[in-house]
mmCIF file of C-alpha atoms in Angstrom:
data_model
loop_
_atom_site.group_PDB
_atom_site.id
_atom_site.type_symbol
_atom_site.label_atom_id
_atom_site.label_comp_id
_atom_site.label_asym_id
_atom_site.label_seq_id
_atom_site.Cartn_x
_atom_site.Cartn_y
_atom_site.Cartn_z
ATOM 1 C CA MET K 23 -0.400 22.432 -23.766
ATOM 2 C CA ARG K 24 0.712 22.545 -20.123
ATOM 3 C CA ALA K 25 2.692 19.324 -20.576
ATOM 4 C CA MET K 26 4.533 20.842 -23.540
ATOM 5 C CA THR K 27 5.419 23.906 -21.425
ATOM 6 C CA THR K 28 6.647 21.654 -18.651
ATOM 7 C CA VAL K 29 8.756 19.647 -21.070
ATOM 8 C CA ALA K 30 10.237 22.842 -22.516
ATOM 9 C CA VAL K 31 11.120 24.203 -19.058
ATOM 10 C CA VAL K 32 12.656 20.917 -17.942
ATOM 11 C CA ALA K 33 14.592 20.534 -21.189
ATOM 12 C CA SER K 34 15.986 24.053 -21.027
ATOM 13 C CA THR K 35 16.925 23.528 -17.390
ATOM 14 C CA LEU K 36 18.732 20.318 -18.252
ATOM 15 C CA LEU K 37 20.587 22.052 -21.050
ATOM 16 C CA ALA K 38 21.635 24.837 -18.722
ATOM 17 C CA ILE K 39 22.722 22.425 -15.983
ATOM 18 C CA SER K 40 24.698 20.282 -18.401
ATOM 19 C CA GLY K 41 26.310 23.313 -20.004
ATOM 20 C CA CYS K 42 24.871 22.510 -23.430
ATOM 21 C CA ALA K 43 22.912 25.739 -23.656
ATOM 22 C CA THR K 44 24.735 28.730 -25.032
ATOM 23 C CA SER K 45 24.099 32.385 -24.427
ATOM 24 C CA GLY K 46 24.915 33.535 -27.946
ATOM 25 C CA PRO K 47 26.444 32.371 -31.224
ATOM 26 C CA SER K 48 27.965 28.916 -31.370
ATOM 27 C CA GLY K 49 31.344 30.245 -30.209
ATOM 28 C CA ALA K 50 29.927 31.868 -27.073
ATOM 29 C CA PRO K 51 30.548 30.374 -23.644
ATOM 30 C CA ALA K 52 28.002 28.021 -22.143
ATOM 31 C CA ALA K 53 25.196 29.486 -20.064
ATOM 32 C CA PRO K 54 25.701 29.428 -16.312
ATOM 33 C CA ALA K 55 24.159 26.621 -14.299
ATOM 34 C CA ALA K 56 20.492 26.953 -13.443
ATOM 35 C CA PRO K 57 19.594 28.767 -10.225
ATOM 36 C CA ALA K 58 18.627 26.860 -7.079
ATOM 37 C CA VAL K 59 14.989 27.241 -8.109
ATOM 38 C CA THR K 60 14.042 27.180 -11.788
ATOM 39 C CA ALA K 61 11.546 29.478 -13.485
ATOM 40 C CA SER K 62 8.903 26.789 -13.009
ATOM 41 C CA GLY K 63 9.572 26.727 -9.245
ATOM 42 C CA LEU K 64 11.427 23.409 -9.227
ATOM 43 C CA ASP K 65 14.791 22.940 -7.572
ATOM 44 C CA GLU K 66 17.678 21.777 -9.760
ATOM 45 C CA ALA K 67 17.559 18.135 -8.646
ATOM 46 C CA THR K 68 13.817 17.883 -9.246
ATOM 47 C CA ALA K 69 14.085 19.484 -12.678
ATOM 48 C CA ALA K 70 17.020 17.251 -13.615
ATOM 49 C CA VAL K 71 15.430 14.008 -12.449
ATOM 50 C CA CYS K 72 12.144 14.814 -14.180
ATOM 51 C CA GLY K 73 14.028 15.675 -17.346
ATOM 52 C CA ILE K 74 15.805 12.325 -17.265
ATOM 53 C CA ALA K 75 12.526 10.504 -16.596
ATOM 54 C CA ASN K 76 10.944 12.285 -19.549
ATOM 55 C CA GLN K 77 13.881 11.485 -21.828
ATOM 56 C CA ALA K 78 13.745 7.845 -20.741
ATOM 57 C CA THR K 79 10.063 7.728 -21.660
ATOM 58 C CA LEU K 80 10.899 9.099 -25.100
ATOM 59 C CA GLY K 81 14.093 7.041 -25.461
ATOM 60 C CA GLU K 82 16.132 10.200 -25.976
ATOM 61 C CA GLY K 83 19.442 11.532 -24.714
ATOM 62 C CA GLY K 84 20.861 8.081 -24.086
ATOM 63 C CA TYR K 85 18.210 7.343 -21.457
ATOM 64 C CA ASP K 86 15.832 4.409 -21.556
ATOM 65 C CA PHE K 87 13.682 2.321 -19.229
ATOM 66 C CA ASP K 88 16.697 0.414 -17.948
ATOM 67 C CA VAL K 89 18.550 -0.225 -14.709
ATOM 68 C CA ALA K 90 21.237 2.403 -15.378
ATOM 69 C CA THR K 91 18.706 5.185 -15.934
ATOM 70 C CA ALA K 92 16.571 4.050 -12.996
ATOM 71 C CA SER K 93 19.654 4.097 -10.757
ATOM 72 C CA GLN K 94 20.453 7.630 -11.868
ATOM 73 C CA ILE K 95 16.873 8.742 -11.214
ATOM 74 C CA VAL K 96 16.944 7.204 -7.731
ATOM 75 C CA THR K 97 20.252 8.891 -6.890
ATOM 76 C CA LEU K 98 19.192 12.319 -8.168
ATOM 77 C CA GLY K 99 15.750 11.935 -6.635
ATOM 78 C CA GLN K 100 17.276 11.729 -3.177
ATOM 79 C CA ASP K 101 18.655 15.267 -3.651
ATOM 80 C CA SER K 102 15.275 16.686 -4.642
ATOM 81 C CA LYS K 103 13.612 19.227 -2.379
ATOM 82 C CA SER K 104 10.250 17.798 -3.454
ATOM 83 C CA THR K 105 8.891 15.291 -0.977
ATOM 84 C CA VAL K 106 6.840 13.792 -3.812
ATOM 85 C CA ILE K 107 9.958 13.131 -5.907
ATOM 86 C CA THR K 108 11.916 11.816 -2.938
ATOM 87 C CA ALA K 109 9.096 9.393 -2.123
ATOM 88 C CA ALA K 110 8.827 8.307 -5.770
ATOM 89 C CA ALA K 111 12.602 7.760 -5.882
ATOM 90 C CA ASN K 112 12.357 5.569 -2.777
ATOM 91 C CA VAL K 113 9.615 3.530 -4.433
ATOM 92 C CA LEU K 114 11.656 3.225 -7.647
ATOM 93 C CA SER K 115 14.704 2.039 -5.698
ATOM 94 C CA VAL K 116 13.041 -1.293 -4.850
ATOM 95 C CA PRO K 117 12.447 -2.577 -8.412
ATOM 96 C CA THR K 118 15.826 -1.103 -9.401
ATOM 97 C CA ARG K 119 17.631 -3.201 -6.787
ATOM 98 C CA GLN K 120 15.542 -6.255 -7.691
ATOM 99 C CA ALA K 121 16.337 -5.884 -11.394
ATOM 100 C CA GLN K 122 20.042 -5.463 -10.620
ATOM 101 C CA ALA K 123 20.036 -8.578 -8.458
ATOM 102 C CA ALA K 124 18.147 -10.613 -11.082
ATOM 103 C CA ALA K 125 20.506 -9.754 -13.965
ATOM 104 C CA GLY K 126 21.111 -12.891 -16.002
ATOM 105 C CA GLN K 127 18.566 -14.891 -13.984
ATOM 106 C CA PRO K 128 15.293 -16.351 -15.296
ATOM 107 C CA GLU K 129 13.249 -13.803 -13.309
ATOM 108 C CA GLU K 130 15.107 -10.853 -14.842
ATOM 109 C CA ALA K 131 12.360 -10.120 -17.386
ATOM 110 C CA SER K 132 9.636 -9.806 -14.739
ATOM 111 C CA HIS K 133 11.806 -7.506 -12.604
ATOM 112 C CA LEU K 134 12.586 -5.347 -15.630
ATOM 113 C CA ALA K 135 8.857 -5.097 -16.358
ATOM 114 C CA GLU K 136 8.253 -3.910 -12.773
ATOM 115 C CA LEU K 137 11.117 -1.445 -13.123
ATOM 116 C CA ARG K 138 9.693 -0.013 -16.340
ATOM 117 C CA THR K 139 6.257 0.359 -14.772
ATOM 118 C CA ALA K 140 7.740 2.191 -11.780
ATOM 119 C CA MET K 141 9.743 4.479 -14.090
ATOM 120 C CA LEU K 142 6.613 5.314 -16.065
ATOM 121 C CA LYS K 143 4.787 6.158 -12.826
ATOM 122 C CA PHE K 144 7.733 8.356 -11.829
ATOM 123 C CA GLN K 145 7.551 10.232 -15.126
ATOM 124 C CA THR K 146 3.799 10.669 -14.679
ATOM 125 C CA ILE K 147 4.407 12.246 -11.262
ATOM 126 C CA CYS K 148 6.783 14.716 -12.905
ATOM 127 C CA GLN K 149 4.037 15.946 -15.214
ATOM 128 C CA ASP K 150 2.201 17.654 -12.341
ATOM 129 C CA VAL K 151 4.596 20.559 -11.872
ATOM 130 C CA ASP K 152 2.152 22.425 -9.646
ATOM 131 C CA ALA K 153 2.065 19.539 -7.165
ATOM 132 C CA LEU K 154 5.864 19.328 -7.215
ATOM 133 C CA VAL K 155 6.200 23.057 -6.523
ATOM 134 C CA VAL K 156 3.738 22.799 -3.632
ATOM 135 C CA SER K 157 5.654 19.842 -2.173
ATOM 136 C CA ILE K 158 8.899 21.853 -2.383
ATOM 137 C CA GLN K 159 7.278 24.829 -0.691
ATOM 138 C CA GLU K 160 5.779 22.625 2.016
ATOM 139 C CA SER K 161 9.101 20.917 2.712
ATOM 140 C CA GLU K 162 10.866 24.296 2.921
ATOM 141 C CA PHE K 163 8.143 25.564 5.258
ATOM 142 C CA ALA K 164 8.538 22.460 7.430
ATOM 143 C CA VAL K 165 12.306 22.991 7.622
ATOM 144 C CA ASP K 166 11.814 26.663 8.514
ATOM 145 C CA ASP K 167 9.188 25.702 11.106
ATOM 146 C CA ASP K 168 11.564 23.128 12.641
ATOM 147 C CA ALA K 169 14.295 25.788 12.841
ATOM 148 C CA VAL K 170 11.941 28.137 14.696
ATOM 149 C CA LYS K 171 10.943 25.379 17.132
ATOM 150 C CA SER K 172 14.575 24.508 17.856
ATOM 151 C CA THR K 173 15.368 28.116 18.824
ATOM 152 C CA ARG K 174 12.636 28.212 21.455
#
């Protein structure tokens, strides 16, 4: 049940960010972009990257377990306020680069398999919204703590 709620929150956030959500009848203007922190406590980049990872897992929205989607996840993941997502994006960047470099080579299939495994692990990380929220809060606390130390 919790996973379904998470999926619904991420999907609605993605719709709001992309401008696909509407605030009224079909002729109404698109809803404004999502706030810096979503209702679930995730920042926009974290919500977006987890939404893409989920869609890739389901093969929806034009996303799949491929190099293009992995590259997009890595790029968006770097903007996440979640240290967990940033770390997962760094891990995913390695098989992404390897798969890009192996395109058209005999070892391409094995690198794509590694890439798909890493993307699945990334999507699994996104399912623990509570852990992501805590990692965002901890990173914000660390930034605030560093700011206090620098004023001393």
